[in-house]
Amino acid sequence: MSQAHVGPGSTVTAQQIRRWGPTWSRRVGWALDHVWWHTDVVGAEHVPATGRVLVAPNHTGIVDGPVVHGAIPRGSHFLVKEEFFTSRLGFLMRWAGQIPVDRSNGRPALEAARTLLEEDRCVGVFPEGTRGRGDVAAARAGIAWLAVHTGAPVVPCAVLGTRPPGTARGHVPHPRARLVVEFGAPVEVPAGGGRREVAAAMTAVTAAMVALLDAAQERTGLRLPEV
C-alpha cells in the first residue's frame, strides 16, 4: 500500500523558518507595491515597530500575500498554503522566511508561528484561509489561538483592488493598477488559552476587520468582489 503524501505544512518546525528571509523579501514586495502597481498604504503607524504582533488581512486575490508583505513597515512571516512551497516558486517561499500550512492540519504551522511571535517577530495570517469574497464571513480561529497564547496584539488589515468585482479568483492586477492596503488600530485580546478566550478574541478580531473593510471601501470607492 502506498503511503499518503506528506507536505511541508505537516512537518514544518520553527527551526526551518529562515529568520533573515523577510529582510530581502519585504523589499521585493515594496517594489511590487510602488513600482509595478500603485499601492496606497494607509495606517502603517498602527503596526508596532518592535515586539510581537499579528497582522490579519482579508483575502480576495492571488497577489494579496506579496502586496501586504511589502506594505507592512517591518519584516513579516506569513502563513502560506503549502502548495506554493511545492511549486516552481517553492525555493523563493522558503528563502523569504514564510511558513507553509497544511490546511487539513494547521497545528504545525501554528506552533512554528507561535515560536516566531515569542521571538518578538511579526506574523501575518489570513483568517479566511483561502481566497474568497474577502468579507471575513468565514474566518478561522487560528489567528485568535496565536493571539491568546502569545499575548500578541492583532492589527486588522483591509486589502482592496487586488481582485475587482467581475474578475476571476486568479486575477492579477495590471501594471500600475490602484491597490489599497489599510491597517487599523491593534486589537488587544484577553490572555489565557481556553476556548472562551479564543472565541472572544476571534469575535473582536473579526469585528475590527469588518469595520475597517467597510470604512476603507467607503473612503476609496473600491469594492470587494461579488463572490
Coordinates of C-alpha atoms in Angstrom, one line a residue:
M1 CA 0.0 0.0 0.0
S2 CA 1.4 3.4 -1.0
Q3 CA 1.9 6.0 1.8
A4 CA 0.0 9.2 1.7
H5 CA 1.9 12.3 0.6
V6 CA 3.3 14.3 3.4
G7 CA 3.6 18.0 2.5
P8 CA 5.9 20.7 4.0
G9 CA 3.0 22.1 6.1
S10 CA 2.5 19.0 8.1
T11 CA 6.2 18.7 9.1
V12 CA 7.2 22.4 9.4
T13 CA 9.0 23.5 12.6
A14 CA 10.2 26.9 13.7
Q15 CA 13.8 25.9 13.2
Q16 CA 13.2 25.5 9.5
I17 CA 12.0 29.1 9.0
R18 CA 14.7 31.5 7.7
R19 CA 14.7 34.5 10.0
W20 CA 16.6 36.6 7.5
G21 CA 14.1 36.0 4.7
P22 CA 11.8 38.9 5.3
T23 CA 14.7 41.3 5.2
W24 CA 15.0 40.9 1.4
S25 CA 11.5 39.7 0.5
R26 CA 9.8 42.8 2.0
R27 CA 11.9 44.9 -0.3
V28 CA 10.6 42.9 -3.3
G29 CA 7.1 43.3 -2.0
W30 CA 7.6 47.1 -1.6
A31 CA 8.9 47.3 -5.2
L32 CA 5.8 45.4 -6.5
D33 CA 3.6 47.8 -4.5
H34 CA 5.1 51.0 -5.6
V35 CA 6.8 50.4 -8.9
W36 CA 4.8 47.6 -10.6
W37 CA 1.5 48.6 -9.0
H38 CA 0.3 51.8 -7.5
T39 CA -0.5 50.9 -3.8
D40 CA -1.9 53.3 -1.3
V41 CA -0.7 52.3 2.1
V42 CA -2.7 53.8 5.0
G43 CA -2.3 53.4 8.7
A44 CA 1.2 51.9 8.7
E45 CA 1.8 53.6 12.0
H46 CA -0.6 51.1 13.6
V47 CA 1.9 48.3 13.1
P48 CA 4.3 48.3 16.2
A49 CA 7.9 48.9 15.1
T50 CA 9.1 46.3 17.5
G51 CA 7.8 43.4 19.6
R52 CA 5.4 40.6 18.7
V53 CA 2.4 41.4 16.5
L54 CA 0.0 39.6 14.3
V55 CA -1.4 41.2 11.1
A56 CA -4.8 40.0 9.9
P57 CA -5.7 40.9 6.2
N58 CA -8.8 39.9 4.3
H59 CA -8.2 37.7 1.3
T60 CA -9.6 38.1 -2.2
G61 CA -6.7 37.9 -4.7
I62 CA -3.7 35.8 -5.6
V63 CA -1.3 38.7 -5.0
D64 CA -2.6 39.6 -1.6
G65 CA 0.4 38.0 0.1
P66 CA 3.2 39.9 -1.6
V67 CA 1.2 43.1 -1.6
V68 CA 0.6 43.1 2.2
H69 CA 4.1 41.7 2.9
G70 CA 5.6 44.8 1.1
A71 CA 3.2 47.2 2.8
I72 CA 4.0 46.2 6.4
P73 CA 6.6 48.6 7.7
R74 CA 8.8 45.7 9.1
G75 CA 9.7 42.2 8.1
S76 CA 7.0 39.6 8.4
H77 CA 6.5 35.9 8.2
F78 CA 3.2 34.8 6.6
L79 CA 1.3 31.6 6.8
V80 CA 1.1 30.4 3.2
K81 CA -0.7 27.3 1.8
E82 CA 1.8 24.6 1.3
E83 CA 1.1 24.2 -2.4
F84 CA 3.2 27.3 -3.1
F85 CA 6.1 25.6 -1.4
T86 CA 5.9 22.6 -3.8
S87 CA 5.5 24.7 -6.9
R88 CA 8.3 26.1 -9.0
L89 CA 8.4 29.1 -6.7
G90 CA 8.9 27.0 -3.6
F91 CA 12.5 27.8 -3.1
L92 CA 11.6 31.6 -3.0
M93 CA 8.9 31.0 -0.4
R94 CA 11.5 29.2 1.8
W95 CA 14.1 31.8 1.3
A96 CA 11.6 34.5 2.1
G97 CA 11.0 33.0 5.5
Q98 CA 7.4 32.2 5.0
I99 CA 5.5 29.4 6.9
P100 CA 3.9 26.5 4.9
V101 CA 0.4 25.5 6.1
D102 CA -1.3 22.2 5.6
R103 CA -4.9 23.3 5.5
S104 CA -6.1 19.9 6.8
N105 CA -3.8 20.1 9.8
G106 CA -2.7 23.6 10.6
R107 CA -1.2 22.8 14.0
P108 CA 2.5 22.5 13.0
A109 CA 2.3 25.9 11.2
L110 CA 0.6 27.5 14.2
E111 CA 3.3 26.1 16.5
A112 CA 6.0 27.5 14.2
A113 CA 4.3 30.9 14.1
R114 CA 3.9 30.8 17.9
T115 CA 7.7 30.4 18.3
L116 CA 8.4 33.3 15.9
L117 CA 6.0 35.5 17.9
E118 CA 7.7 34.6 21.1
E119 CA 10.9 35.9 19.5
D120 CA 9.0 39.2 19.1
R121 CA 8.5 38.9 15.4
C122 CA 5.7 40.0 13.1
V123 CA 3.5 37.2 11.7
G124 CA 0.8 37.5 9.1
V125 CA -2.3 35.3 9.0
F126 CA -5.2 35.5 6.5
P127 CA -8.1 34.5 8.8
E128 CA -10.3 33.4 5.9
G129 CA -7.7 30.8 5.0
T130 CA -8.3 31.0 1.2
R131 CA -9.3 33.5 -1.5
G132 CA -12.9 34.4 -1.5
R133 CA -15.1 37.5 -1.3
G134 CA -12.9 38.9 1.4
D135 CA -15.7 40.0 3.6
V136 CA -14.4 37.9 6.6
A137 CA -17.7 35.9 6.7
A138 CA -15.9 32.6 7.1
A139 CA -12.8 33.3 9.3
R140 CA -10.9 30.6 11.1
A141 CA -9.7 30.9 14.7
G142 CA -6.0 30.1 14.2
I143 CA -5.1 33.8 14.5
A144 CA -7.1 34.1 17.7
W145 CA -5.3 31.0 19.1
L146 CA -2.0 32.6 18.4
A147 CA -3.0 35.9 19.9
V148 CA -4.2 34.4 23.2
H149 CA -1.3 32.1 23.6
T150 CA 1.4 34.7 22.9
G151 CA -0.2 38.0 24.0
A152 CA 0.4 39.5 20.6
P153 CA -1.9 42.3 19.5
V154 CA -3.7 41.8 16.2
V155 CA -3.6 44.6 13.6
P156 CA -6.6 44.3 11.2
C157 CA -5.7 45.0 7.6
A158 CA -8.0 45.8 4.6
V159 CA -6.8 44.9 1.1
L160 CA -8.7 46.3 -1.9
G161 CA -8.2 46.3 -5.6
T162 CA -6.3 43.1 -6.0
R163 CA -9.4 41.4 -7.3
P164 CA -12.0 43.9 -8.5
P165 CA -15.7 42.9 -8.9
G166 CA -16.3 40.8 -12.0
T167 CA -12.8 39.3 -12.1
A168 CA -11.8 35.7 -11.5
R169 CA -10.1 34.4 -8.3
G170 CA -6.8 34.0 -10.2
H171 CA -6.9 37.7 -11.4
V172 CA -3.5 39.5 -11.4
P173 CA -3.8 43.3 -11.4
H174 CA -2.4 45.1 -14.4
P175 CA 0.7 47.3 -14.1
R176 CA 0.1 50.5 -12.2
A177 CA -3.3 49.2 -11.0
R178 CA -4.6 51.1 -8.0
L179 CA -4.4 49.0 -4.8
V180 CA -5.1 49.8 -1.2
V181 CA -3.7 48.3 2.0
E182 CA -5.1 49.9 5.1
F183 CA -4.1 49.0 8.7
G184 CA -6.3 49.6 11.7
A185 CA -5.6 50.1 15.3
P186 CA -4.3 47.0 17.1
V187 CA -6.8 44.7 18.8
E188 CA -5.6 43.6 22.3
V189 CA -7.0 40.2 23.1
P190 CA -7.6 38.5 26.5
A191 CA -4.8 36.4 27.8
G192 CA -5.3 32.7 28.6
G193 CA -5.6 30.0 26.1
G194 CA -9.0 28.4 26.8
R195 CA -11.8 28.1 24.3
R196 CA -13.6 31.0 25.8
E197 CA -10.6 33.3 25.4
V198 CA -10.0 32.2 21.8
A199 CA -13.7 32.7 20.9
A200 CA -13.7 36.2 22.4
A201 CA -10.5 37.1 20.6
M202 CA -11.9 35.8 17.3
T203 CA -15.1 37.9 17.8
A204 CA -13.0 41.0 18.5
V205 CA -10.7 40.5 15.5
T206 CA -13.5 39.7 13.1
A207 CA -15.4 42.8 14.2
A208 CA -12.4 45.0 13.7
M209 CA -11.7 43.6 10.3
V210 CA -15.2 44.1 9.1
A211 CA -15.4 47.7 10.4
L212 CA -12.0 48.5 8.7
L213 CA -13.1 47.0 5.4
D214 CA -16.4 49.0 5.5
A215 CA -14.6 52.2 6.2
A216 CA -11.9 51.5 3.6
Q217 CA -14.4 50.8 0.9
E218 CA -16.3 53.9 1.7
R219 CA -13.2 56.1 1.7
T220 CA -11.7 54.7 -1.5
G221 CA -14.7 53.7 -3.6
L222 CA -13.0 50.3 -4.3
R223 CA -15.3 47.4 -3.7
L224 CA -14.9 43.7 -2.8
P225 CA -15.7 41.1 -5.5
E226 CA -19.3 39.7 -5.5
V227 CA -18.1 36.1 -5.0

